Amino acid sequence: PEFISRLAQTLLSTGGDLHKAHDLARRAVVLDANNASHHLLMARICLKAGLLKSAVASLKACLKLDEKNEEARELLRQV
């Protein structure tokens, strides 16, 4: 899941295909649902793609696993 997540992150940060990044991030979440970082990445991709409901759900999942995650808290406040 880490390699898949890194690929999704690379696509996001380089302006690559958001659909592919979303698919990769979703696979990382499915393979390791207890990893808050995967949920946060999914949220960031969803925000970039304009998928606000999905982004909020991913941010909440991230915070459920890592309640002290400041980036997730800040993004949730901004949505």
XYZ file of C-alpha atoms in Angstrom:
79
model
C 0.000 0.000 0.000
C 2.863 2.439 0.659
C 4.135 2.265 -2.915
C 0.620 2.729 -4.289
C 0.121 5.687 -1.975
C 3.412 7.245 -3.100
C 2.363 6.918 -6.740
C -0.929 8.665 -5.974
C 0.935 11.413 -4.092
C 3.277 11.900 -7.030
C 0.363 12.259 -9.442
C -1.281 14.781 -7.128
C 1.823 16.877 -6.567
C 2.891 16.918 -10.232
C -0.523 17.798 -11.642
C -0.986 14.321 -13.036
C -4.183 12.414 -13.741
C -6.467 12.915 -10.720
C -8.671 9.968 -11.704
C -5.636 7.671 -11.623
C -4.448 9.255 -8.357
C -7.909 8.722 -6.856
C -7.968 5.074 -7.951
C -4.515 4.473 -6.495
C -5.358 6.180 -3.203
C -8.563 4.169 -2.948
C -6.571 0.967 -3.436
C -4.146 2.020 -0.687
C -7.083 2.681 1.673
C -8.652 -0.691 0.863
C -5.360 -2.510 1.438
C -4.550 -0.656 4.680
C -7.708 0.961 6.050
C -6.074 1.653 9.422
C -3.467 3.998 7.938
C -4.499 7.608 8.537
C -2.023 8.861 5.935
C -3.840 6.995 3.162
C -7.141 8.593 4.171
C -5.522 12.038 4.289
C -4.072 11.557 0.820
C -7.464 10.452 -0.472
C -8.984 13.609 1.042
C -6.391 15.847 -0.587
C -7.022 14.234 -3.975
C -10.788 14.551 -3.536
C -10.449 18.215 -2.623
C -8.342 18.869 -5.712
C -10.940 17.043 -7.844
C -13.836 18.948 -6.268
C -15.296 15.869 -4.580
C -16.147 17.618 -1.334
C -18.369 14.950 0.259
C -15.744 12.286 -0.354
C -13.038 14.588 0.965
C -14.971 15.210 4.189
C -15.536 11.467 4.655
C -11.833 10.770 4.143
C -10.810 13.540 6.537
C -13.153 12.176 9.201
C -11.742 8.678 8.673
C -8.228 10.090 9.029
C -9.119 11.884 12.245
C -10.808 8.787 13.648
C -7.478 6.989 13.280
C -5.265 9.961 14.201
C -7.244 12.537 16.159
C -4.210 14.820 16.504
C -3.583 15.152 12.766
C -3.418 18.930 12.351
C -3.407 18.899 8.551
C -6.642 16.903 8.484
C -8.225 19.204 11.088
C -7.266 22.308 9.111
C -8.533 20.893 5.820
C -11.815 19.904 7.465
C -12.227 23.449 8.808
C -11.668 24.828 5.294
C -14.255 22.604 3.589
